[in-house]
Structures are given as structure tokens and as C-alpha cells.
Coordinates of C-alpha atoms in Angstrom, one line a residue:
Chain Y
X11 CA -175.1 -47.0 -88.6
X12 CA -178.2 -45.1 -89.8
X13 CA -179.8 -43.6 -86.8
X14 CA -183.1 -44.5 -85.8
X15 CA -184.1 -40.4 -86.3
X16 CA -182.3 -40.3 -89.7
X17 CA -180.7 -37.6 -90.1
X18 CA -182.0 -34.5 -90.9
X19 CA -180.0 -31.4 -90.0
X20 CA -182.6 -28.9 -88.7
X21 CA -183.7 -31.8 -86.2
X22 CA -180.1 -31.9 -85.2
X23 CA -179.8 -28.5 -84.8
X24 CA -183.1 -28.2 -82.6
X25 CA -181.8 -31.1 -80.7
X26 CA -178.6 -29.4 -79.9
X27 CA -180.5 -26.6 -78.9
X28 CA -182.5 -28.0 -76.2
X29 CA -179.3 -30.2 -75.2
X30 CA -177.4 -26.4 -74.8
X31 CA -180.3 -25.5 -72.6
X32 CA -179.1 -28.7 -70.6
X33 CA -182.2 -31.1 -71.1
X34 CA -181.8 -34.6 -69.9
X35 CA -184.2 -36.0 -73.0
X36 CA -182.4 -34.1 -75.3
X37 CA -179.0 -35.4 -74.1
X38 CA -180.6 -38.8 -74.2
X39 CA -182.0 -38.4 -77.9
X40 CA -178.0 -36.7 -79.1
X41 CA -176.5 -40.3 -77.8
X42 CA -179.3 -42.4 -79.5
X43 CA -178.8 -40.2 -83.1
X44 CA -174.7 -40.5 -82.5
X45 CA -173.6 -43.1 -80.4
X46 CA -173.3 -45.8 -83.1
X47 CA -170.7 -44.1 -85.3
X48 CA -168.7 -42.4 -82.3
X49 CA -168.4 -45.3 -80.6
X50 CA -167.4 -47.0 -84.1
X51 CA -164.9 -44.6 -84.6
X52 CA -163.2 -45.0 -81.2
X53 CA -163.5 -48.7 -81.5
X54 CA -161.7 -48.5 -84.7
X55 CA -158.6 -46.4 -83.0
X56 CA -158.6 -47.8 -79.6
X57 CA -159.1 -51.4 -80.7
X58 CA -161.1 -52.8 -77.2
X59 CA -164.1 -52.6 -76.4
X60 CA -163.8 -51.7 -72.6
X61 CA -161.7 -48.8 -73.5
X62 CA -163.8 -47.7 -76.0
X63 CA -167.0 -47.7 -73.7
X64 CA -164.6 -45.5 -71.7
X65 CA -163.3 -42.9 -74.0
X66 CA -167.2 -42.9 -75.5
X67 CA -168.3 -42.4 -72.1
X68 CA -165.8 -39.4 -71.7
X69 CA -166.5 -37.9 -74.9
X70 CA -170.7 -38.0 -73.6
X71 CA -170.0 -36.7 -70.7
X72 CA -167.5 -33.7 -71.5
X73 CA -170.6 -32.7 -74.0
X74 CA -172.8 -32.7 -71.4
X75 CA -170.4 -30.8 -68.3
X76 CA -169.1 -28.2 -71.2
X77 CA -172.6 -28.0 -73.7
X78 CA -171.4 -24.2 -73.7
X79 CA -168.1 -25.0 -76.0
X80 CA -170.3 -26.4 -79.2
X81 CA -171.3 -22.7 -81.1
X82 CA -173.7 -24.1 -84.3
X83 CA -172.5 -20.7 -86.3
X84 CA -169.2 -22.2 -86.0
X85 CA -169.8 -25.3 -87.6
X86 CA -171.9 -28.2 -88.2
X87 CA -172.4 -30.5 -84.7
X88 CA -171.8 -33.8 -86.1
X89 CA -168.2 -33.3 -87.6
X90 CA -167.8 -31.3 -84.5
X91 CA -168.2 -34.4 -82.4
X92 CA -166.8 -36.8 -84.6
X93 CA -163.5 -34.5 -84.1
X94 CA -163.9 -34.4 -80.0
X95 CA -164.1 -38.6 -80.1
X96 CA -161.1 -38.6 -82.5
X97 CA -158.9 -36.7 -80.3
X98 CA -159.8 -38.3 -77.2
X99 CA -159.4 -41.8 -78.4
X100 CA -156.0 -40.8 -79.9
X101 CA -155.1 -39.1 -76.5
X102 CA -156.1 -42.3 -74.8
X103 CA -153.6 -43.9 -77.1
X104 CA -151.0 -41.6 -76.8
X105 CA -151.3 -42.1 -72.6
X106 CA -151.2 -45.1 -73.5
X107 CA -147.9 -45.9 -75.7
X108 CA -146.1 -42.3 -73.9
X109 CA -145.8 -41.3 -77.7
X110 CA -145.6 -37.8 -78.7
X111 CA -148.6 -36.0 -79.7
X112 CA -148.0 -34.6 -82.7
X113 CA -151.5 -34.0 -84.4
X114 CA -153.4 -30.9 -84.7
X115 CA -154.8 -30.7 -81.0
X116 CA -158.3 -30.9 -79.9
X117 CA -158.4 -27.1 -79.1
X118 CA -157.4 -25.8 -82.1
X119 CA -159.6 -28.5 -84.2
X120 CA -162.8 -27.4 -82.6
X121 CA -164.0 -23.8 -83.0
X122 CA -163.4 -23.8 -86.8
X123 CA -164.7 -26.8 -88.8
X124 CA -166.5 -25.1 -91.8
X125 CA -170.1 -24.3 -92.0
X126 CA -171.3 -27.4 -93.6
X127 CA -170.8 -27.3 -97.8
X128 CA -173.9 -28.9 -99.8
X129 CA -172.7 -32.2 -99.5
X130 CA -172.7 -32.3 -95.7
X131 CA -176.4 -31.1 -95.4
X132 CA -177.6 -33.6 -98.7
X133 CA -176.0 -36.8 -97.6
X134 CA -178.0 -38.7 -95.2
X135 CA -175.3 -40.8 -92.2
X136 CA -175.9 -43.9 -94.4
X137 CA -175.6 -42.8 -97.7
X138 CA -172.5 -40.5 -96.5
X139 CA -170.4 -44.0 -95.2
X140 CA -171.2 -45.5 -98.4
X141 CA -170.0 -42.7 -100.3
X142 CA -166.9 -42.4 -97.9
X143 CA -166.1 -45.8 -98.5
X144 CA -166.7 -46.0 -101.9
X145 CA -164.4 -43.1 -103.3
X146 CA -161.9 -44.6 -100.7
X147 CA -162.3 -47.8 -102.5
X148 CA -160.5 -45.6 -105.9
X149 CA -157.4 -45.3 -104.1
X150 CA -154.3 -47.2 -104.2
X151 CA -154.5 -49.6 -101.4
X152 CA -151.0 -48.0 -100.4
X153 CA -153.1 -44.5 -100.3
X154 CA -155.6 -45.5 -98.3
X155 CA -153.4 -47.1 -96.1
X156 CA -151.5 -43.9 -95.3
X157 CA -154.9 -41.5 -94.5
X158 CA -156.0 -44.5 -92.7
X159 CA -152.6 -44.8 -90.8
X160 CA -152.9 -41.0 -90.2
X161 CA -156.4 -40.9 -88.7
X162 CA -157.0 -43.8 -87.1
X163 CA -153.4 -43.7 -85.2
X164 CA -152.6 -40.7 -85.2
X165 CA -149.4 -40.9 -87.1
X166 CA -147.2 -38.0 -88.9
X167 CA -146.2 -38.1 -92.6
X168 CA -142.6 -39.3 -91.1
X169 CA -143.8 -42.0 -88.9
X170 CA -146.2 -43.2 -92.0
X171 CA -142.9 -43.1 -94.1
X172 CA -140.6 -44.9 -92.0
X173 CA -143.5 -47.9 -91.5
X174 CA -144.6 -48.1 -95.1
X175 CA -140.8 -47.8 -96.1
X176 CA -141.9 -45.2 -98.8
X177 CA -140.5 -42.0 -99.5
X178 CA -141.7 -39.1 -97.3
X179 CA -142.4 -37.0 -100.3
X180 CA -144.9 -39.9 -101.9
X181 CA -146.4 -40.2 -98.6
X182 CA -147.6 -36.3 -98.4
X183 CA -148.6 -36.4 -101.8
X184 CA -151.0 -39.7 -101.3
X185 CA -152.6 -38.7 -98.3
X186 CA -153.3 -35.0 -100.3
X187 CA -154.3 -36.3 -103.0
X188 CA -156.4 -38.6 -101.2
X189 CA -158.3 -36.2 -98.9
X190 CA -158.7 -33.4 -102.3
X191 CA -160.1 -36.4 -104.5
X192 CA -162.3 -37.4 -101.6
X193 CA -163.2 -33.7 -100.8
X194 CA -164.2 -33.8 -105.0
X195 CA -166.3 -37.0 -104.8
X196 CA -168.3 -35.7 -101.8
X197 CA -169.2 -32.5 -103.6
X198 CA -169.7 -34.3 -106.6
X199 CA -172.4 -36.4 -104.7
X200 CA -174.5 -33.4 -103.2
Chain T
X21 CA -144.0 -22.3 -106.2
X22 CA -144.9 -19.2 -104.4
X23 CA -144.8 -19.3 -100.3
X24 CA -148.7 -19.1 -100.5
X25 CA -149.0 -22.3 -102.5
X26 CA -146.3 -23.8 -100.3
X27 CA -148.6 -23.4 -97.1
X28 CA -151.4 -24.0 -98.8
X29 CA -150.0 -28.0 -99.9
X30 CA -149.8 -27.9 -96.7
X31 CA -153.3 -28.1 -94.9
X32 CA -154.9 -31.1 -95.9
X33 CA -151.7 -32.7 -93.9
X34 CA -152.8 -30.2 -91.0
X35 CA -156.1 -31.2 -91.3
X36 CA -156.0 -34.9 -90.4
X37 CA -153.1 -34.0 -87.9
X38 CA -149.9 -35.9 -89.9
X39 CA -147.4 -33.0 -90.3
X40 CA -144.1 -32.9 -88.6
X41 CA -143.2 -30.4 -86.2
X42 CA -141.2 -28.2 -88.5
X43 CA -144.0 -28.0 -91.1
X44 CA -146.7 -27.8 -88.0
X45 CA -145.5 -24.5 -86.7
X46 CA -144.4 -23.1 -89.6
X47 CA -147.7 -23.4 -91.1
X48 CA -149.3 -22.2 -87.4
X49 CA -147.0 -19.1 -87.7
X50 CA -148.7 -18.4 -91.4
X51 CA -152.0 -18.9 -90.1
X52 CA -151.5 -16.9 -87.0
X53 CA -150.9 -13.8 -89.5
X54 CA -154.2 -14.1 -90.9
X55 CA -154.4 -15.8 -94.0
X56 CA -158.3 -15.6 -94.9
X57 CA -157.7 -18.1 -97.8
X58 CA -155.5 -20.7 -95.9
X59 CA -157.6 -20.3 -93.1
X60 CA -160.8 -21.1 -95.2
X61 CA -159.2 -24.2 -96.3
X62 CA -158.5 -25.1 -93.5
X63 CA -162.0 -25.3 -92.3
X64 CA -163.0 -27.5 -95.1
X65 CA -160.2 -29.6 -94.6
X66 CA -161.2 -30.5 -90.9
X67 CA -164.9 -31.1 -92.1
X68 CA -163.8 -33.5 -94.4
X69 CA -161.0 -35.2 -92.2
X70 CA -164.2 -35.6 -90.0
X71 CA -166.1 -37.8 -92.9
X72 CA -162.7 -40.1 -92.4
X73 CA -165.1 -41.6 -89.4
X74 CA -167.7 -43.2 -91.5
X75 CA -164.0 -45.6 -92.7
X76 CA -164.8 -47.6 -89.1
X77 CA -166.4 -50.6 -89.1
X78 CA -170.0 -50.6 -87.9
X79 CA -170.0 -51.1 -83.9
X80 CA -172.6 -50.8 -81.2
X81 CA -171.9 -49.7 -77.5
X82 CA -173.5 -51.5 -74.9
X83 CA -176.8 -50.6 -73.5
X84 CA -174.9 -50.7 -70.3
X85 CA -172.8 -47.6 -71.1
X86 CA -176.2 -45.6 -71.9
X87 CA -177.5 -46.5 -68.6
X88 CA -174.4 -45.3 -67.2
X89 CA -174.2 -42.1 -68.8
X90 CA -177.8 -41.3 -68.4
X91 CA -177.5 -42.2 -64.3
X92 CA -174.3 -40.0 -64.5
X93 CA -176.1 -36.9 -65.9
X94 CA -179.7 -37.2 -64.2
X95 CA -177.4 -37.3 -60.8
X96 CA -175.6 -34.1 -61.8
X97 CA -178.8 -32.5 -63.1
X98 CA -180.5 -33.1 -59.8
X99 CA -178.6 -31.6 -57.2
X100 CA -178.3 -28.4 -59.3
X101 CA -181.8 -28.3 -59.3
X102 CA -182.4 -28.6 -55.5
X103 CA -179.3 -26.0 -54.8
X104 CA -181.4 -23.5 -56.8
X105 CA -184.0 -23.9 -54.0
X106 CA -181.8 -23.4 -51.3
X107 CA -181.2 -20.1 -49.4
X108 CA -177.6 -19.5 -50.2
X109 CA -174.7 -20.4 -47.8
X110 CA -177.2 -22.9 -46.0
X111 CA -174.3 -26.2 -46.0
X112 CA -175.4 -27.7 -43.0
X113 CA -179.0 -30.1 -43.4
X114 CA -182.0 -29.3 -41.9
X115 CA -182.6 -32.5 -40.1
X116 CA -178.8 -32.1 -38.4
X117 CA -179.8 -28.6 -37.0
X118 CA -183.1 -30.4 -35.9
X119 CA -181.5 -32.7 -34.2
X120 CA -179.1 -30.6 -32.2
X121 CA -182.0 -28.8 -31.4
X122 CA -184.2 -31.4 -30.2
X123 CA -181.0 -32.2 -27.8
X124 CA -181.0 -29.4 -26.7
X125 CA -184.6 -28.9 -25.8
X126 CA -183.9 -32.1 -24.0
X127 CA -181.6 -31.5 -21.7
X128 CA -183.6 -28.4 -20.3
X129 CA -186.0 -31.0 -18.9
X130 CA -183.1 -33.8 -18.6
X131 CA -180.5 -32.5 -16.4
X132 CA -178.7 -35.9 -15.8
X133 CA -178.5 -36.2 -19.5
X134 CA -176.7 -33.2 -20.2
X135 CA -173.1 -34.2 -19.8
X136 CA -174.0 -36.8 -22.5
X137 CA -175.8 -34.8 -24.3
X138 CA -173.0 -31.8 -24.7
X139 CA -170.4 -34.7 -25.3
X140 CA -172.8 -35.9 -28.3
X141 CA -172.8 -32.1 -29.6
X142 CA -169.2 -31.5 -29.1
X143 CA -168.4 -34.7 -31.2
X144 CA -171.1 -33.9 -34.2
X145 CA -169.2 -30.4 -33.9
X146 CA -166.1 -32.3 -34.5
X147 CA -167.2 -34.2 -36.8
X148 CA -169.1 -31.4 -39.3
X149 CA -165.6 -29.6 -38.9
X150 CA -163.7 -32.5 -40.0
X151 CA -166.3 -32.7 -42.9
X152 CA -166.2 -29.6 -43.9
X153 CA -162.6 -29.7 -44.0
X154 CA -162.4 -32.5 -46.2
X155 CA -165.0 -31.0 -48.5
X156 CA -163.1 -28.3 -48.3
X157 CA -160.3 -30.2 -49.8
X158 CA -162.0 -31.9 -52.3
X159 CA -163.7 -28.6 -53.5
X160 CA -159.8 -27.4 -53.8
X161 CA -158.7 -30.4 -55.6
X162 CA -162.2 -30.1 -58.1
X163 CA -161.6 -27.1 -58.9
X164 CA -158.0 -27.4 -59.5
X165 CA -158.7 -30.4 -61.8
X166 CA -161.7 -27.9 -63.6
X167 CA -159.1 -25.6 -64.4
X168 CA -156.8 -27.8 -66.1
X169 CA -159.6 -29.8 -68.1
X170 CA -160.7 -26.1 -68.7
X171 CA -157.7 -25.1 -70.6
X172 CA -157.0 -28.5 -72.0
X173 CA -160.3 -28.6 -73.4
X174 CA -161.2 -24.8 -74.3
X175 CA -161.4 -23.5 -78.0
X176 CA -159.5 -20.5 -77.3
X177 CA -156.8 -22.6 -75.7
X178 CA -153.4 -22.9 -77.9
X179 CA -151.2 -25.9 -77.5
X180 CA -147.0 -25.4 -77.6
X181 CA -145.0 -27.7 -78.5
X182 CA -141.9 -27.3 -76.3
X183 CA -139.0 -28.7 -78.2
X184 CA -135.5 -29.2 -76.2
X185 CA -132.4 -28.8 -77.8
X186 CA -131.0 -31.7 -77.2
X187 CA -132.4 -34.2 -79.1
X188 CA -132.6 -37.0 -76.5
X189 CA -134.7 -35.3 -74.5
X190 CA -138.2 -35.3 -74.2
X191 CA -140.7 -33.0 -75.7
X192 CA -142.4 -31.4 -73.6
X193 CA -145.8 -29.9 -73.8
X194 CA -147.8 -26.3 -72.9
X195 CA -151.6 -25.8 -73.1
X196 CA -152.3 -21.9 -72.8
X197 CA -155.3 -20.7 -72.4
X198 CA -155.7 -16.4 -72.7
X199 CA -157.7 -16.1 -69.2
X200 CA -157.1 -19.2 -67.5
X201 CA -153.3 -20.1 -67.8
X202 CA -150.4 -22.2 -69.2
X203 CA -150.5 -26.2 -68.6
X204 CA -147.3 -27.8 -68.6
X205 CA -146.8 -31.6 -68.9
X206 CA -144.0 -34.1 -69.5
X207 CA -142.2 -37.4 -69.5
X208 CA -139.2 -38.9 -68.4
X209 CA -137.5 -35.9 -67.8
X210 CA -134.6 -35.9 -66.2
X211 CA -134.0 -34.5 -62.8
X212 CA -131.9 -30.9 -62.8
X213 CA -128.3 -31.5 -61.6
X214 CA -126.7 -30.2 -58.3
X215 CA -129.1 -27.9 -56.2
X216 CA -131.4 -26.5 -59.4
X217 CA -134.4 -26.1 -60.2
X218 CA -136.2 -26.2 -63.6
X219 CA -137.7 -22.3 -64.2
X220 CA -140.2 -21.5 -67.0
X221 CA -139.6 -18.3 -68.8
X222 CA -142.0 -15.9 -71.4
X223 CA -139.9 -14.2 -74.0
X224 CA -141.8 -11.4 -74.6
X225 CA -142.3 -10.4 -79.2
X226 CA -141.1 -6.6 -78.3
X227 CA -137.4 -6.3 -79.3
X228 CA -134.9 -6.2 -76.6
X229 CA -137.5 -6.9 -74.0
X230 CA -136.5 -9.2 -71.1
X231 CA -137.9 -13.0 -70.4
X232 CA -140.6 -12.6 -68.1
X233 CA -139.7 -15.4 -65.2
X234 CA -142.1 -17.4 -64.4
X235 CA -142.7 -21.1 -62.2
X236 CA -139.6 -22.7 -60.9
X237 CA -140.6 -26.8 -60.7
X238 CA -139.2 -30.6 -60.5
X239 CA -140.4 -33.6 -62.0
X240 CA -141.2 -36.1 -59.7
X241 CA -139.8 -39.3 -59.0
X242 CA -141.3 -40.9 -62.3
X243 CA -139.6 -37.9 -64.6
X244 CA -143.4 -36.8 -64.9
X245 CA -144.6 -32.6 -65.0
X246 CA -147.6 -31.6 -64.4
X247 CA -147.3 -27.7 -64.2
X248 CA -150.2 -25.2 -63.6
X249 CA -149.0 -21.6 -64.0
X250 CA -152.3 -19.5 -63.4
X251 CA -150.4 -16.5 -63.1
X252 CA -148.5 -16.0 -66.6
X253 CA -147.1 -12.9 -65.8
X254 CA -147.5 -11.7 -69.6
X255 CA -150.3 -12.1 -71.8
X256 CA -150.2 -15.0 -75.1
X257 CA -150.3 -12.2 -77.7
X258 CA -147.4 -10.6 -76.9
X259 CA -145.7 -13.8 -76.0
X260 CA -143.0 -14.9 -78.7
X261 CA -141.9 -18.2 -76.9
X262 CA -141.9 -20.5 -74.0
X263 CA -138.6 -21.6 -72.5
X264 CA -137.1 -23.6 -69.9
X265 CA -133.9 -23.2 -68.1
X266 CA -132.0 -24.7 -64.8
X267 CA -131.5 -22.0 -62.5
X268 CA -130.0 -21.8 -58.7
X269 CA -133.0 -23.0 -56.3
X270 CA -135.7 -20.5 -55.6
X271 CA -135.8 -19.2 -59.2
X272 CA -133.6 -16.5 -61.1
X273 CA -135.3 -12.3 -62.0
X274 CA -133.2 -13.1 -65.1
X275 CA -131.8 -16.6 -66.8
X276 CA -128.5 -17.9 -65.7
X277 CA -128.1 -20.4 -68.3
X278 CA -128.9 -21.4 -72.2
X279 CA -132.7 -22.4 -72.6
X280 CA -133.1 -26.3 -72.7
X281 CA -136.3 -26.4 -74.3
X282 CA -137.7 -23.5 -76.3
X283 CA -141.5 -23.7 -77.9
X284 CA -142.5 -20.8 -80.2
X285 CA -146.3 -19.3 -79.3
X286 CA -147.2 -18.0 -82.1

């Protein structure tokens, strides 16, 4: 999923810039850097690939009719889209099934994902899915299971709970624990 | 463990978007107070719940969908680009006005043709009207569908979680946004009894101040709401809640009835 650019932030960031002043080629050049993992991702929650061509297609598009809503002093762009494809292949699942939403929504998620710490600028988009997977791969399969369950489908602590048939309590403290000993392993790795 | 630590085991949860109601808005209230550290955390916990991504298996979109997207943004670049040129409020094309003039120089010089002629006017009158009606329509219906993806989509906009009080009804759900207004959606709700209707209400934070009424609606024949209240006659930061009540058809100044579903704002 390494992009053809690699990925050096400043590029990014110039690139975002010219796509904010609505440039066709710099649009074009976003997609080519971003389109691998963000349609991965939505593949990976929605499951087909027709939808997923759908939801990736929205998630483009909304970028390019609203470039105004993406601030770089707010936050890194990358996580920022990676967030924006999450929540509309979960809401695409949610139309779906008529469940609930019950996660964070997309509003709230997007004007305050932190200024990017050292390992987010360090870690090339290669090197940062093998690191992801790696410290992943130190969890209890159980653990993974639950973050997993959590952000690829959405799921609350309960819902985790009542289909792993584990306590609730163990189930809060595995996806923590989880997410801190990842947050440790990425900042380890910068 | 102190209340600080308490919300602050709670964010990682918040984070990845797994908490349950309860927790959800109790946490929401803490942060809504202004808790610099919480809030900070919170921050790093979304960046890193975004890393979660990399977990997917490797996939490549079609080429298909790039050609797609690229058509769909050239097209909308384009036309924006030739309105700049334009002489404002200039809707109707050159070539029609030349051809109802070159008519019309015709049938100067062609007297027999003029009936004709006037007929063929009178029906691309007609027919401009009906077109600009339509448009007109569609420019309503646009901009209507704008709005809502406007607040649904906006950074500043704050969702509500409108929870009824009996449990086997639905949730239903409220998008707010400060300038542009509250979006209210929900399923298989049941239709009010008798002659009522379903009325939203703003509870105002000051003590002893009166609900604000608000939009009386129905669901429609599926149990589905889709409300758009552009006008919230009170403003989100001195909202305390959202609540819904049946009232008497045509709306009440002041409830008639207990709240059936009640989301807090802040």
C-alpha cells in the first residue's frame, strides 16, 4: 500500500494546499497518494467491492465539494481522511442493518485529531502498516479481536461483550490496553 | 479513583467510538466543560484510532472508479469556470435569444409566416417557463439537500442522541449545527395516537425558563423522520436538551404531555 509518491509529509501538505485551492491535478495526485489504503479500509468494513467503490467514491468526492472543512493546523490530513472513510463506510453499514449509531460521529471526530506526534511524521505508509500490525500481533487474539470488532464494525463495548460472551469490564480493559500499548509501540518506533 | 481519572479511562473507548450511551454523554458533558487534559487526549486517541486503518488487508480500487471521479470533478470544475465569465443573471443562452430574433426579423419580411412564427415563440416561451420552473425546483430541492449534508457533515455540527423513555422505542437522532439548524432522523417510529402530532421542544440551561416549542411533524408511512428545523428558535449554547412530546394538532406554546424522548445537548 506504499504510494507511488512515498510519503513525505511536506509533499502532502503542499498537495493539500493546491487541492484547497481546488486544482483538478492536485485532486488527481491526493487519490493516487490515498486511494489504496482508503479504499482498503472500506473494503475491510463494508465487505463488497461495489459498495466500497461507492462509499470510496463518496468519501472523494465530499473532499473535493467541501475542500474548505480539512484546516492542516488542526491536524494531520491523512488520519483526517482515514477518519472521514471510517465513518462513511460504518454509516453505510448502519443504513444498511437500521442499527443504532452509536460511535463518536463524524462531526465531532474531524476538527480535533492531534497535530501529528513524532511517530506520525517518521513512519513512512509502509513501514507504519507493518508496525501497526506487528504490535497488533502482541495481543491476545481475544484483544485484537475486540479493537478490531470496534473499528471495523462499529460496535460498543456492550455489543463486543454480549458476542465474545466476555465480561463487559474485560472487554473495556482489552480494547484500552490495546490502543495505550499500541499508542507506546508507535512512539517507541519514531 | 478520582472523577478525572474516571473520564480519563474513558477516552481511548471514545476514541474508536465503542462506549455506550451512558458513558458517551457523560464523558461529552466532561469534555464540554473544558477539560484541556482530557481533551488533549483525546486528540491523540483519535490519531491513533486512525493507524487502526493500516489492520485492512491490502486492496486496490478499480481504475474505473478514478475515471469516474475524475469525470465527476472536471464536469463540476467546468461550469464554474464558464459562470465566472458570464454577466450575472444572464440564464437564458445566447443562441436561444438568437434564434427568437432571427424569427423575428423574419416575419417583418414574411407576413404569411407570422401566425406560425408567433405560435413557435409562444411555445418556446412556454417551454423556457416550464424549464425554469423545474430548475427552479430542483435548485429548491439542491439546496435543501446542501443544507442537510451541510450540517451532517460540518465540524462545528454536534450530534444528540435522542433517547425515549420507553425502552422499545426507537432512538432517535439530532444533528445541530450553530448557524445552519437541527437535523432530525428516525426509524420505525410509531405513528402518534388520535388526532396528535409529534412537537420538538428546546429546554432552555437558565433555571425556570420555559421549553422553547419548536416543529410539530409525523413519520411517514414507513415510521421514517427526516426533520429539518432551520429556525431553532434558541441558540445550542444555551440549550440544555431536546425533547419530543405528542401534542393536540397544530402544535402546543407550552407541552401538554410528559416528553417521550429527551436528548441532552451538552
Amino acid at each position: 500500500m506504499t504510494s507511488k509518491y512515498g510519503d513525505d509529509a511536506s509533499a502532502d501538505a503542499k498537495l493539500v494546499d493546491r487541492f484547497l485551492r481546488r486544482d483538478v491535478s492536485a485532486f488527481e495526485e491526493l487519490y493516487d497518494r490515498h486511494c489504496r489504503i482508503v479504499y482498503a479500509l472500506v473494503m475491510r468494513i463494508v465487505q463488497q467491492a461495489p459498495t466500497a467503490e461507492e462509499v470510496v467514491q463518496d468519501v472523494f468526492l465530499h473532499l473535493w465539494r467541501n475542500a474548505g472543512q480539512y484546516q492542516s493546523a488542526r491536524g494531520p490530513f491523512v488520519p483526517w481522511l482515514l477518519t472521514l472513510a471510517r465513518n462513511r463506510a460504518l454509516d453505510h453499514l448502519r443504513l444498511k442493518s437500521e442499527r443504532q449509531r452509536r460511535r463518536e460521529d463524524q462531526t465531532e471526530d474531524m476538527p480535533a485529531i492531534a497535530q501529528a506526534p513524532e511517530y506520525e511524521k517518521a513512519l513512512d505508509e509502509k513501514r507504519r502498516a507493518e508496525r501497526v500490525r506487528s504490535l497488533m500481533g502482541t495481543l491476545s487474539a481475544p484483544q485484537k479481536k475486540a479493537i478490531e470488532m470496534a473499528y471495523f464494525e462499529g460496535l460498543s463495548h456492550s455489543e463486543i461483550a454480549n458476542a465474545l460472551q466476555e465480561p463487559l469490564g474485560t472487554v473495556k480493559s482489552w480494547i484500552r490496553n490495546g490502543l495505550l500499548r499500541l499508542k507506546e509501540g508507535l512512539r517507541t518506533a519514531s | 479513583m478520582s472523577e478525572q481519572d474516571q473520564f480519563r479511562e474513558l477516552i481511548e473507548g471514545y476514541a474508536i467510538g465503542a462506549l455506550d450511551p451512558n458513558e458517551r454523554l457523560a464523558l461529552e458533558a466532561h469534555l464540554a466543560e473544558g477539560c484541556p487534559e482530557c481533551a488533549k487526549a483525546l486528540e491523540e486517541g483519535r490519531l491513533l484510532v486512525s493507524q487502526l486503518a493500516y489492520l485492512a488487508p491490502p486492496a486496490e480500487p478499480s481504475e474505473m472508479l478514478k475515471a469516474r471521479l475524475l469525470r465527476t470533478v472536471r464536469a463540476e470544475s467546468a461550469p464554474a469556470k464558464i459562470a465566472e465569465t458570464k454577466s450575472p443573471g444572464r440564464s437564458i443562452p445566447l443562441w436561444l435569444w438568437a434564434g427568437v430574433a432571427a424569427l423575428l426579423f423574419l416575419s417583418v419580411y414574411s407576413s404569411w409566416d407570422a401566425r406560425k412564427l408567433q405560435n413557435t415563440v409562444q411555445d418556446m416561451k412556454a417551454r423556457e417557463a416550464a424549464e425554469l420552473k423545474q430548475r427552479e425546483q430542483l435548485n429548491q430541492e439542491l439546496t435543501l439537500a446542501k443544507h442537510e449534508a451541510w450540517i451532517l457533515t460540518d465540524p462545528n455540527s454536534k450530534k444528540i442522541d435522542i433517547m425515549p423513555n420507553d425502552k422499545a422505542m426507537p432512538v432517535l437522532e439530532a444533528v445541530w449545527h450553530p448557524q445552519m439548524g437541527i437535523y432530525i432522523t428516525g426509524q420505525k417510529m410509531p405513528m402518534p395516537k388520535g388526532n396528535k402530532v409529534l412537537q420538538l421542544w428546546l429546554i432552555p440551561k437558565a433555571p425556570g425558563a420555559k421549553p422553547m416549542p419548536s416543529h410539530t411533524f409525523w413519520p411517514d408511512a414507513n415510521g421514517k423522520i427526516t426533520e429539518m428545523v432551520d429556525d431553532p428558535p434558541e441558540v445550542m449554547a444555551q440549550t440544555k436538551a431536546l425533547a419530543i412530546t405528542e401534542e393536540p394538532a397544530g402544535g402546543s406554546q407550552q407541552p401538554t404531555s410528559t416528553p417521550i424522548w429527551v436528548g441532552g445537548v451538552s
